[in-house]
């Protein structure tokens, strides 16, 4: 594959074969960069190209692709995002997570755009990258350690300037929602990338780079970067939003009856003020901690006491306040921070983890499980009980062994109607927005490629703006967001400057040509995002021949159970209404009535190569 | 320009490292930055900054007299430097750096870019000459909105 000089890129793709320990680099193909940009685009294309059809997620044929993007590691606001993807053990579909911190830049400073990890190591190992020196090293002294503990040990052993990502016991033990942790508080969550690395016996990745990389117009990039920072500095949100970060939205989400409460039984939590952003800031936050280049550091690094001991955790983020706070009826910010810490050290996703714990509590409440079967009396609002259950899950002990598979599979095992309150789409647990009174957000959850995740289309503000009862005429907005937001994930950028403080998208459009030398308009970039969107849809179809509309339905609770109280009382999304939303959505996307891209759409997007595999109708 | 630090304000974002390397080496590369961010985690949970305070020790120890005072700061003359790296060893703050195959080390030349662009104002000019870029940006925004 031809490779011209790439500006804005590290320049190489690193391939690590764990079976043999062999390491290879190849130049980053120019066509891959031009057509898929990087980040999520590289993940999607490489997984499509290289994974055997029907590969088992926990097998030597699966791969983990780690990819930075052309706008990561730059002097501009929010240039710190990296993607990691694989075939998900949680869903059996396309799996991908996104993470801030400093790994995205460091990989490029070392001269790489992506790392493809393949095979299975015979023994615990970690991938060591120091510019051109790449080794698969023994990790036996780190195996079994918590995420933060292992990161600290590796930094002590290698140097504080190494950027380190680790898995914890949850990943080592193949919990399907295990994360990859980095920078003492950032995670690649959702879909279980940490579990696949655990199966591969990869404990960590450690990167240091000193080569830097070239941009097409250095003087232009410096000047534009300064302009971008100045624009951020002048936004009101720069001072107003930053102190609270994502937690700042807690009260508002409760006001609009969208706060996951007691396993999504309701959308409002009476104690929300005790676990909101202001309380976090006042009681436990000691540092605003940021990713590469970020002017509005959302990381709330906290120190708190729990049962007479001092703990440190970056968080809780809004999602954790939602899924482990309101969803478990925890009563104060220290309790939420504690369970956050436990989950983070164990290396499991606080969203899915919170949902699994809530599901278990409701199973106990409804007699689907007995305390004897669970192994302990558990109740809502008890952080120690939550911590106990998270440990059982991470170690695959007792009931934890089934719960480690996620709510969908746990409900299938437990039966007795528990599937009616297993809160997932496609096998991925719903994140922080109770959506019976937010139809656009519900549609976003129904149609996100990896399952019920909000990062693709955070449509909740649109629901609030145009009316929370309206179910028609919202699909266009969800689609628009599904193109804009994941574009950041392909570029290596953080969205929050735009989302939270109104930083204009045109800045990125102006910067892109200065970095890469390619005259792409914002519309060109959005088209690439649409291409990637359709590719991951096709990946899902390839892996699950029955994939289609039926996978896009909301959780049963949302279809069958009206909200019992609050501003959204009485609302739910019956199946026929959900299907109508999907009709509108598929039609606008140029997909057929089963939700699959048409031949015409694929050809329009340069995805004709998909057709051989899928034999789709035109 | 006299660089001073307020470490408690640092968020670890490394915009300083990026603006420094862009300004002086035309590439994003924290290893070619004369200011460095160091994390102290999990505890106590804060950042430290490695900066040059223009103490002049490097000039004293340089056997080639390649380091000279210019307008209150010290600069390495690339043509005179022999690459002995004694300055790197002797700098009391570890604030002189050399990368890879480079013959000549580099150090802070008090250009003020990091002061202007640190989003947290964790790097400041103790002499008050270089201002945070946010001040003028906010003034311009206010003028533009007609206030």
XYZ file of C-alpha atoms in Angstrom:
765
model
C 0.000 0.000 0.000
C 1.428 3.341 -1.058
C 2.517 5.711 1.689
C 3.337 9.316 0.996
C 4.627 11.542 3.761
C 1.931 11.880 6.367
C 1.723 15.102 8.339
C 0.013 15.000 11.709
C 0.682 11.314 12.052
C 3.235 9.267 13.973
C 3.853 7.471 10.692
C 3.899 3.800 11.638
C 1.604 1.023 12.733
C 3.051 -1.364 15.253
C 2.028 -4.990 15.153
C 2.688 -7.205 18.196
C 2.321 -10.976 17.881
C 2.009 -12.283 21.412
C 2.282 -15.907 20.398
C 5.801 -15.497 19.031
C 6.761 -12.264 20.763
C 7.542 -10.810 17.352
C 7.131 -7.110 16.794
C 6.789 -5.479 13.358
C 6.266 -1.973 12.161
C 4.761 -0.969 8.860
C 4.257 2.548 7.485
C 0.777 3.894 8.167
C -0.968 3.476 4.786
C -1.855 6.823 3.289
C -5.171 5.536 1.964
C -6.160 4.360 5.453
C -5.314 7.767 6.876
C -7.055 9.701 4.107
C -10.210 7.582 4.137
C -10.549 6.740 7.818
C -8.501 9.484 9.543
C -7.440 7.539 12.638
C -8.774 6.593 16.071
C -12.111 4.888 15.665
C -11.713 4.895 11.885
C -8.524 2.844 12.091
C -10.074 0.529 14.678
C -13.150 -0.145 12.531
C -11.258 -0.661 9.265
C -8.516 -2.821 10.725
C -10.974 -5.026 12.615
C -13.080 -5.387 9.463
C -10.044 -6.270 7.370
C -8.237 -8.533 9.780
C -10.615 -10.346 12.114
C -11.788 -13.757 10.900
C -15.565 -13.763 10.503
C -17.250 -15.198 13.584
C -14.064 -15.100 15.665
C -14.586 -15.791 19.353
C -13.741 -12.711 21.427
C -11.743 -14.797 23.893
C -9.636 -16.576 21.324
C -6.258 -16.186 19.662
C -7.974 -14.886 16.536
C -9.320 -11.730 18.166
C -7.215 -8.569 18.143
C -7.025 -5.344 20.073
C -6.440 -2.220 17.984
C -5.199 0.889 19.784
C -5.314 4.025 17.643
C -4.479 7.668 18.087
C -5.690 10.299 15.602
C -4.239 13.089 13.446
C -5.281 15.807 15.862
C -4.021 14.169 19.018
C -0.824 15.315 20.714
C -1.085 18.842 19.338
C -0.997 22.289 20.906
C -4.761 22.714 20.735
C -7.625 22.312 23.218
C -8.513 18.701 23.943
C -5.924 16.817 21.910
C -5.613 13.807 24.164
C -8.006 11.069 23.047
C -7.178 7.505 22.078
C -9.414 4.633 20.934
C -9.117 0.936 21.657
C -11.283 -1.623 19.939
C -11.851 -5.340 19.552
C -14.639 -7.850 19.020
C -16.539 -7.393 22.258
C -16.939 -10.278 24.683
C -19.933 -8.441 26.151
C -21.945 -8.156 22.954
C -20.254 -10.281 20.302
C -20.325 -7.128 18.174
C -18.010 -4.241 17.323
C -16.388 -3.111 20.549
C -14.654 0.182 21.119
C -13.862 2.522 23.923
C -12.337 5.965 24.120
C -9.988 7.404 26.694
C -8.281 10.660 27.549
C -5.083 11.147 29.487
C -1.775 11.301 27.657
C -1.384 8.050 25.758
C -2.785 9.335 22.456
C -0.064 11.944 22.138
C 2.733 9.782 23.486
C 2.103 7.042 20.937
C 2.553 9.594 18.151
C 5.601 11.155 19.806
C 7.123 7.669 19.676
C 6.326 7.492 15.965
C 3.204 5.316 15.906
C -0.417 5.879 14.969
C -1.722 2.511 16.039
C -0.781 -0.688 17.798
C -2.351 -3.981 16.735
C -2.063 -6.647 19.404
C -2.649 -10.183 18.175
C -2.548 -13.711 19.486
C -2.266 -14.838 23.073
C 0.833 -14.648 25.236
C 1.846 -17.843 27.044
C 2.607 -15.779 30.163
C 1.584 -12.416 31.616
C 3.322 -9.720 29.661
C 3.311 -6.026 28.917
C 4.076 -4.153 25.722
C 7.034 -1.805 26.173
C 7.441 0.990 23.626
C 10.313 3.484 23.866
C 10.566 5.149 20.462
C 11.968 2.462 18.171
C 12.615 0.014 20.962
C 9.576 -2.246 21.304
C 9.540 -5.351 23.488
C 7.057 -7.815 24.887
C 8.219 -8.049 28.473
C 7.452 -10.307 31.395
C 4.670 -8.926 33.614
C 4.566 -11.554 36.334
C 5.408 -9.041 39.076
C 2.451 -6.865 38.044
C -0.132 -9.527 37.330
C -2.874 -9.592 39.955
C -2.294 -5.983 40.996
C -4.941 -3.307 40.834
C -4.925 -0.865 37.936
C -3.473 2.059 39.908
C -1.040 -0.135 41.800
C 0.294 -1.643 38.580
C 0.577 1.764 36.903
C 2.486 3.126 39.898
C 4.862 0.143 39.901
C 5.532 0.427 36.189
C 6.210 4.140 36.422
C 8.617 3.506 39.293
C 10.357 0.763 37.312
C 10.475 2.489 33.917
C 10.329 6.203 34.637
C 7.551 8.645 35.514
C 7.612 9.941 31.959
C 6.288 6.652 30.583
C 2.588 6.763 29.802
C 1.117 3.566 31.114
C -2.180 1.773 30.574
C -3.083 -1.226 32.721
C -5.778 -3.793 33.254
C -6.860 -4.910 36.703
C -8.028 -8.201 38.197
C -11.369 -7.803 36.395
C -9.601 -7.830 33.026
C -7.323 -10.660 34.053
C -10.411 -12.670 34.980
C -12.279 -11.852 31.772
C -15.119 -9.802 33.249
C -16.808 -8.729 30.015
C -16.994 -5.087 31.101
C -13.367 -4.848 32.208
C -11.619 -1.593 31.345
C -8.172 -0.412 30.400
C -6.979 2.177 32.919
C -4.453 4.993 32.424
C -3.087 8.098 34.128
C -4.526 7.114 37.493
C -8.108 7.694 36.620
C -8.885 7.538 32.911
C -10.402 4.414 31.424
C -11.317 2.813 28.123
C -14.691 1.612 29.281
C -17.737 -0.235 27.884
C -17.428 -3.306 25.620
C -14.680 -5.144 27.562
C -11.410 -4.244 25.819
C -9.764 -4.881 29.207
C -11.096 -8.436 29.207
C -9.713 -9.205 25.768
C -6.307 -7.915 26.852
C -6.691 -10.084 29.955
C -7.334 -13.109 27.793
C -4.242 -12.198 25.790
C -2.383 -11.962 29.111
C -1.400 -8.378 28.398
C -1.236 -6.558 31.734
C -0.129 -3.205 30.437
C 1.160 -1.005 27.655
C 3.933 1.463 28.487
C 4.916 4.147 25.986
C 7.534 6.853 25.864
C 8.252 8.921 22.785
C 10.895 11.525 21.996
C 10.738 11.690 18.192
C 7.791 14.073 17.971
C 5.969 14.255 14.659
C 5.646 16.756 11.859
C 2.738 18.938 10.920
C 2.252 20.388 7.458
C 2.383 24.056 8.487
C 4.102 24.428 11.863
C 3.844 28.233 12.010
C 0.179 27.992 11.020
C -0.530 25.281 13.593
C 1.116 27.308 16.358
C -0.804 30.446 15.417
C -4.119 28.619 15.083
C -3.514 26.744 18.324
C -3.049 30.038 20.163
C -6.275 31.318 18.645
C -8.104 28.193 19.776
C -6.860 28.533 23.346
C -7.751 32.214 23.421
C -11.256 31.385 22.207
C -11.654 28.858 25.045
C -10.255 31.251 27.637
C -12.919 33.808 26.671
C -15.918 31.475 27.036
C -18.020 31.928 30.199
C -17.994 28.171 30.696
C -14.222 28.217 31.019
C -14.633 29.478 34.603
C -18.168 28.233 35.262
C -18.116 24.662 33.992
C -14.565 23.585 34.792
C -14.808 23.397 38.607
C -17.528 20.735 38.440
C -16.708 18.873 35.246
C -19.231 16.303 34.084
C -20.684 15.989 37.608
C -22.089 19.485 37.169
C -24.989 18.150 35.136
C -26.396 15.991 37.972
C -29.060 18.394 39.241
C -30.321 19.252 35.751
C -30.672 15.596 34.763
C -32.781 15.040 37.881
C -34.948 18.056 37.026
C -35.839 16.551 33.663
C -36.547 13.139 35.214
C -33.692 11.399 33.427
C -31.497 10.331 36.360
C -31.071 6.542 36.681
C -32.525 5.760 40.095
C -32.843 2.319 41.688
C -32.017 0.290 38.584
C -33.835 2.733 36.343
C -37.086 2.248 38.249
C -37.495 6.028 38.276
C -35.823 9.115 36.827
C -35.451 11.256 39.936
C -33.342 10.752 43.056
C -34.318 12.706 46.158
C -30.743 12.746 47.443
C -29.198 14.011 44.221
C -27.799 17.136 45.842
C -25.730 15.015 48.229
C -23.926 13.452 45.249
C -23.800 16.322 42.747
C -20.929 18.328 41.304
C -21.019 21.088 43.898
C -20.867 18.585 46.735
C -18.015 16.753 45.035
C -16.101 20.000 44.647
C -16.715 21.173 48.190
C -16.100 17.942 50.026
C -13.519 15.806 48.254
C -11.965 17.317 45.128
C -8.294 18.283 45.511
C -7.245 18.837 41.898
C -8.656 19.666 38.471
C -6.828 17.108 36.352
C -6.634 17.279 32.594
C -5.787 15.383 29.446
C -3.287 16.501 26.815
C -3.828 20.093 25.824
C -7.058 20.532 27.735
C -7.978 24.033 28.956
C -11.068 22.898 30.928
C -9.780 19.916 32.906
C -12.843 17.861 33.742
C -10.988 15.352 35.885
C -11.930 15.861 39.508
C -9.129 14.161 41.401
C -10.402 13.493 44.890
C -9.162 12.486 48.293
C -11.658 11.211 50.834
C -12.046 9.101 53.943
C -14.003 5.897 54.055
C -14.144 3.654 57.119
C -11.149 5.425 58.624
C -8.878 5.079 55.565
C -7.823 7.671 53.007
C -8.462 7.008 49.348
C -7.670 8.793 46.110
C -9.757 8.543 42.978
C -10.275 10.595 39.837
C -13.982 11.160 40.056
C -16.746 10.444 40.467
C -17.694 11.419 36.927
C -21.358 12.043 36.125
C -21.770 8.522 34.766
C -20.558 7.006 38.023
C -22.723 9.380 40.069
C -25.628 8.123 37.941
C -24.978 4.386 37.665
C -23.410 3.861 41.061
C -24.975 6.783 42.939
C -28.611 7.195 42.054
C -28.888 3.768 40.534
C -27.812 2.126 43.816
C -29.360 4.761 46.132
C -26.011 5.664 47.671
C -26.453 8.550 50.056
C -23.369 10.710 49.931
C -20.475 11.614 47.701
C -17.897 9.736 49.749
C -19.852 6.505 49.313
C -19.998 7.034 45.559
C -16.298 7.910 45.457
C -15.486 4.768 47.412
C -17.304 2.370 45.098
C -15.787 4.311 42.185
C -12.341 3.663 43.638
C -13.082 -0.032 44.158
C -14.286 -0.426 40.571
C -11.332 1.542 39.190
C -8.685 -0.474 41.027
C -10.369 -3.729 40.071
C -10.524 -2.400 36.515
C -14.176 -2.725 35.729
C -16.521 -0.254 34.053
C -18.493 1.821 36.579
C -21.445 2.105 34.178
C -21.881 -1.613 33.514
C -20.676 -2.450 37.028
C -23.250 -0.126 38.551
C -25.948 -1.583 36.344
C -25.029 -5.170 37.232
C -25.085 -4.376 40.953
C -28.444 -2.619 40.612
C -29.791 -5.565 38.671
C -28.663 -7.907 41.438
C -30.312 -5.761 44.108
C -33.560 -5.780 42.184
C -33.276 -9.557 41.749
C -33.029 -9.838 45.531
C -35.922 -7.426 45.993
C -38.124 -9.405 43.638
C -37.094 -12.850 44.848
C -35.329 -13.823 41.638
C -32.293 -14.430 43.821
C -32.057 -15.255 47.494
C -29.386 -13.860 49.820
C -28.004 -17.396 50.089
C -27.553 -17.560 46.333
C -25.895 -14.142 46.309
C -23.763 -15.024 49.301
C -24.603 -11.988 51.396
C -27.478 -9.759 52.441
C -27.286 -6.793 50.115
C -29.399 -3.690 50.235
C -29.788 -0.452 48.350
C -27.631 2.397 49.584
C -24.914 0.223 51.108
C -21.449 1.027 49.686
C -19.757 -1.827 51.501
C -22.184 -4.294 49.987
C -21.501 -2.811 46.553
C -17.757 -3.115 47.082
C -18.153 -6.715 48.216
C -20.139 -7.603 45.099
C -17.687 -5.843 42.760
C -14.860 -7.887 44.296
C -16.814 -11.119 43.804
C -17.375 -10.179 40.169
C -13.741 -9.266 39.556
C -12.579 -12.548 41.075
C -15.340 -14.585 39.373
C -16.387 -15.970 42.760
C -19.831 -17.301 43.594
C -22.588 -15.266 41.983
C -19.845 -12.973 40.619
C -19.034 -15.579 38.015
C -22.378 -15.087 36.258
C -22.614 -11.369 36.949
C -19.240 -10.973 35.209
C -21.089 -11.722 31.956
C -23.287 -8.613 32.153
C -27.001 -8.099 32.820
C -28.235 -9.627 29.569
C -26.596 -12.999 30.124
C -27.208 -12.896 33.875
C -30.922 -12.374 33.218
C -30.921 -15.266 30.763
C -29.403 -17.472 33.469
C -31.567 -16.322 36.372
C -34.830 -16.161 34.433
C -37.955 -15.560 36.540
C -38.758 -12.407 34.617
C -35.473 -10.696 35.418
C -34.978 -9.888 31.753
C -37.675 -7.254 32.270
C -35.300 -5.166 34.350
C -31.983 -6.025 32.684
C -31.100 -2.576 31.405
C -29.166 -3.072 28.178
C -29.285 -2.697 24.426
C -27.433 -5.319 22.353
C -25.903 -6.658 25.582
C -24.303 -3.375 26.673
C -25.709 -1.815 29.823
C -27.488 1.526 29.513
C -25.445 4.514 30.661
C -26.498 7.606 32.602
C -29.815 8.740 31.116
C -33.173 7.279 32.056
C -34.880 7.861 28.708
C -38.593 7.130 28.988
C -39.099 10.889 29.108
C -36.350 11.577 26.526
C -37.174 9.878 23.206
C -34.216 11.232 21.232
C -31.858 9.956 23.919
C -33.676 6.630 23.819
C -33.233 6.452 20.051
C -29.568 7.286 20.571
C -29.238 4.353 22.953
C -31.151 2.049 20.608
C -28.964 2.794 17.618
C -25.439 3.310 18.984
C -23.156 0.772 17.299
C -21.638 -0.712 20.443
C -24.869 -0.961 22.397
C -26.474 1.435 24.897
C -23.839 4.139 25.181
C -24.406 7.890 25.188
C -21.126 9.026 23.709
C -22.294 8.561 20.114
C -25.260 10.910 20.405
C -25.796 12.875 23.601
C -29.308 13.844 22.541
C -30.750 14.586 25.985
C -30.353 18.367 25.600
C -32.282 18.183 22.330
C -35.149 16.410 24.090
C -35.180 19.147 26.717
C -35.060 21.858 24.055
C -37.844 20.667 21.732
C -40.097 18.755 24.115
C -39.617 15.542 26.021
C -42.882 13.985 24.861
C -42.197 14.362 21.169
C -41.192 11.040 19.596
C -41.404 11.978 15.925
C -39.075 14.231 14.006
C -36.066 13.639 16.244
C -34.169 11.024 14.263
C -32.383 13.656 12.132
C -30.784 15.114 15.257
C -29.631 11.755 16.550
C -28.051 11.055 13.144
C -26.379 14.466 13.046
C -24.868 13.870 16.491
C -23.816 10.347 15.491
C -21.709 11.884 12.746
C -20.245 14.829 14.643
C -19.419 13.205 17.968
C -17.646 10.067 16.708
C -15.673 12.284 14.311
C -13.812 13.484 17.385
C -13.092 9.815 18.134
C -11.551 9.434 14.692
C -9.431 12.581 15.047
C -8.058 11.970 18.539
C -9.912 14.958 20.005
C -12.068 15.557 23.049
C -15.594 16.825 22.395
C -16.131 18.595 25.671
C -14.802 22.008 24.624
C -17.539 22.080 22.003
C -20.229 20.298 24.035
C -19.760 22.073 27.338
C -18.455 25.582 26.677
C -19.634 26.272 23.143
C -16.254 26.167 21.443
C -16.992 26.423 17.710
C -16.582 23.381 15.458
C -15.169 25.614 12.727
C -11.921 25.844 14.687
C -11.246 22.151 14.114
C -12.143 22.464 10.454
C -9.649 25.315 10.094
C -6.906 23.470 11.957
C -7.181 20.146 10.112
C -5.559 21.289 6.826
C -2.767 23.087 8.716
C -1.912 19.835 10.470
C -2.324 17.320 7.659
C -1.899 19.407 4.529
C -5.163 17.919 3.234
C -7.850 20.342 2.137
C -10.757 18.547 3.764
C -13.836 20.563 4.613
C -15.874 19.856 7.709
C -18.431 18.169 5.425
C -15.682 15.921 4.044
C -14.784 14.937 7.589
C -18.418 14.256 8.479
C -18.704 12.042 5.417
C -15.799 9.971 6.705
C -17.589 9.732 10.033
C -20.700 8.480 8.222
C -18.523 5.950 6.401
C -17.174 4.631 9.701
C -20.713 4.539 11.136
C -21.934 2.377 8.288
C -18.849 0.161 8.449
C -19.370 -0.726 12.102
C -23.042 -1.395 11.355
C -21.928 -3.849 8.671
C -19.370 -5.401 11.010
C -22.211 -6.173 13.406
C -24.237 -7.727 10.586
C -21.261 -9.776 9.505
C -20.746 -11.152 12.991
C -24.420 -11.773 13.739
C -26.319 -12.883 10.624
C -29.633 -12.075 12.357
C -28.463 -8.545 13.155
C -30.956 -5.841 12.358
C -33.994 -4.050 13.734
C -34.586 -6.463 16.586
C -31.150 -5.568 18.019
C -32.125 -1.898 18.079
C -35.044 -2.273 20.475
C -34.972 -0.597 23.894
C -34.735 -2.509 27.182
C -37.993 -4.174 28.223
C -38.362 -1.862 31.229
C -38.477 1.103 28.856
C -41.028 -0.538 26.565
C -43.324 -2.012 29.178
C -43.116 -0.036 32.393
C -44.285 3.583 32.525
C -42.334 5.880 34.815
C -44.185 5.663 38.144
C -43.450 9.173 39.354
C -41.764 12.478 38.710
C -41.941 14.906 35.825
C -42.099 12.029 33.335
C -44.738 10.047 35.165
C -46.650 7.675 32.928
C -44.193 7.813 30.018
C -42.641 4.800 28.372
C -41.778 3.703 24.846
C -44.087 0.878 23.732
C -42.598 -1.325 21.074
C -44.699 0.040 18.235
C -43.603 3.604 19.005
C -39.980 2.490 19.262
C -40.316 0.804 15.870
C -41.771 3.996 14.383
C -38.726 5.905 15.601
C -36.558 3.265 13.967
C -38.539 3.514 10.694
C -37.815 7.232 10.577
C -34.196 6.714 11.554
C -33.485 3.965 8.995
C -35.146 5.923 6.239
C -33.079 9.035 6.915
C -29.915 6.949 7.049
C -30.521 5.338 3.688
C -30.918 1.938 5.300
C -33.507 -0.735 4.527
C -36.461 -1.515 6.756
C -34.398 -4.027 8.735
C -31.844 -1.337 9.522
C -29.103 -2.396 7.153
C -27.249 -0.091 4.791
C -28.481 -0.350 1.222
C -26.115 -1.106 -1.609
C -26.494 2.465 -2.817
C -25.555 3.888 0.561
C -22.516 1.654 0.813
C -21.292 2.601 -2.619
C -21.865 6.278 -1.899
C -19.601 5.927 1.120
C -16.848 3.943 -0.584
C -17.802 0.782 1.274
C -18.402 -1.337 -1.797
C -15.911 -3.893 -0.473
C -18.429 -4.765 2.236
C -20.913 -6.027 -0.339
C -19.052 -9.236 -1.158
C -19.173 -10.261 2.464
C -22.722 -9.265 3.195
C -24.501 -9.835 -0.121
C -26.911 -7.072 0.690
C -29.901 -6.258 -1.435
C -29.838 -2.948 -3.289
C 10.499 37.716 31.963
C 11.031 35.773 35.178
C 9.267 32.444 35.094
C 7.582 31.487 38.351
C 5.290 28.553 39.084
C 2.108 27.960 41.034
C 2.220 24.179 41.012
C -1.047 23.732 42.882
C -2.841 25.163 39.840
C -1.287 22.761 37.340
C -3.748 20.296 35.788
C -1.074 18.251 34.051
C -2.383 19.158 30.587
C 1.126 19.796 29.167
C 0.013 22.629 26.926
C 3.240 24.285 28.113
C 5.345 21.403 26.788
C 3.519 21.544 23.471
C 3.727 25.312 22.958
C 7.413 25.311 23.930
C 8.365 22.560 21.489
C 6.196 24.050 18.735
C 7.757 27.460 19.222
C 11.382 26.357 19.420
C 11.467 23.129 17.404
C 8.422 23.486 15.109
C 7.032 20.129 16.207
C 4.796 18.856 18.992
C 7.218 16.986 21.235
C 7.244 17.234 25.024
C 10.772 15.833 25.025
C 11.814 19.008 23.219
C 10.231 21.246 25.763
C 12.235 23.303 28.250
C 9.444 23.090 30.805
C 8.321 19.695 32.102
C 5.284 18.439 33.924
C 5.741 15.643 36.440
C 2.871 13.749 38.063
C 2.773 12.684 41.715
C 0.071 10.026 41.777
C -1.898 8.383 43.248
C -0.749 10.362 46.309
C -0.464 13.223 47.046
C -2.283 13.784 43.756
C -0.711 16.870 42.246
C 1.730 17.964 39.559
C 5.241 19.372 39.837
C 6.884 21.568 37.224
C 10.495 21.508 36.133
C 11.459 25.001 35.064
C 14.611 27.029 34.602
C 15.023 29.919 37.035
C 17.914 31.379 35.041
C 20.316 30.872 37.942
C 23.340 30.897 35.622
C 25.048 27.752 37.005
C 25.160 26.353 33.493
C 27.083 29.359 32.251
C 29.553 28.979 35.116
C 30.265 25.310 34.432
C 30.352 25.401 30.631
C 33.971 24.737 29.611
C 33.418 26.227 26.149
C 31.834 29.435 27.443
C 28.927 28.621 25.161
C 26.244 29.758 27.597
C 25.714 33.489 27.907
C 23.380 35.834 29.678
C 21.059 37.717 27.371
C 18.430 40.100 28.791
C 18.318 38.353 32.148
C 18.181 34.793 30.831
C 20.814 32.267 29.756
C 21.119 30.889 26.246
C 23.249 28.110 24.762
C 25.166 29.162 21.680
C 24.820 26.189 19.343
C 27.959 27.111 17.393
C 30.182 27.232 20.455
C 28.693 24.218 22.258
C 30.932 21.133 22.127
C 28.247 18.718 23.308
C 30.012 17.789 26.555
C 26.646 17.928 28.378
C 28.200 19.168 31.635
C 25.404 21.761 31.882
C 22.802 19.002 31.727
C 24.540 17.220 34.600
C 25.137 20.306 36.717
C 21.826 22.119 36.371
C 20.436 22.231 39.917
C 16.886 21.865 38.611
C 17.447 19.311 35.892
C 16.100 21.880 33.460
C 18.554 21.439 30.603
C 17.724 18.673 28.161
C 19.193 16.726 25.296
C 17.266 14.408 23.024
C 18.360 11.362 21.072
C 21.275 11.960 18.715
C 21.340 15.717 19.288
C 24.769 17.186 19.928
C 23.538 20.355 21.561
C 21.288 20.518 24.629
C 18.517 23.078 24.988
C 17.042 25.122 27.793
C 14.467 27.732 28.587
C 15.097 31.103 26.967
C 12.301 32.924 28.797
C 10.186 33.499 25.709
C 6.979 33.634 27.797
C 4.802 31.414 25.550
C 4.037 28.984 28.368
C 3.015 31.873 30.607
C 0.686 33.249 27.981
C -0.944 29.917 27.170
C -1.040 27.870 30.369
C -4.809 27.465 30.760
C -4.441 27.358 34.542
C -2.050 30.292 34.959
C 0.227 27.872 36.765
C 3.203 29.429 34.971
C 3.474 33.156 35.509
C 5.882 35.982 34.842
C 7.061 37.254 38.224
C 8.189 40.457 36.498
C 4.662 41.046 35.229
C 5.720 41.679 31.638
C 4.126 38.658 29.966
C 0.407 38.381 30.616
C -1.919 35.429 30.398
C -3.433 35.373 26.899
C -6.874 34.915 28.412
C -6.903 38.483 29.704
C -6.644 40.080 26.289
C -8.897 37.421 24.783
C -11.626 38.290 27.279
C -11.193 42.005 26.696
C -11.555 41.452 22.954
C -14.638 39.281 23.478
C -16.226 41.943 25.659
C -15.472 44.664 23.117
C -16.893 42.507 20.340
C -20.126 41.993 22.243
C -20.443 45.758 22.564
C -20.073 46.093 26.275
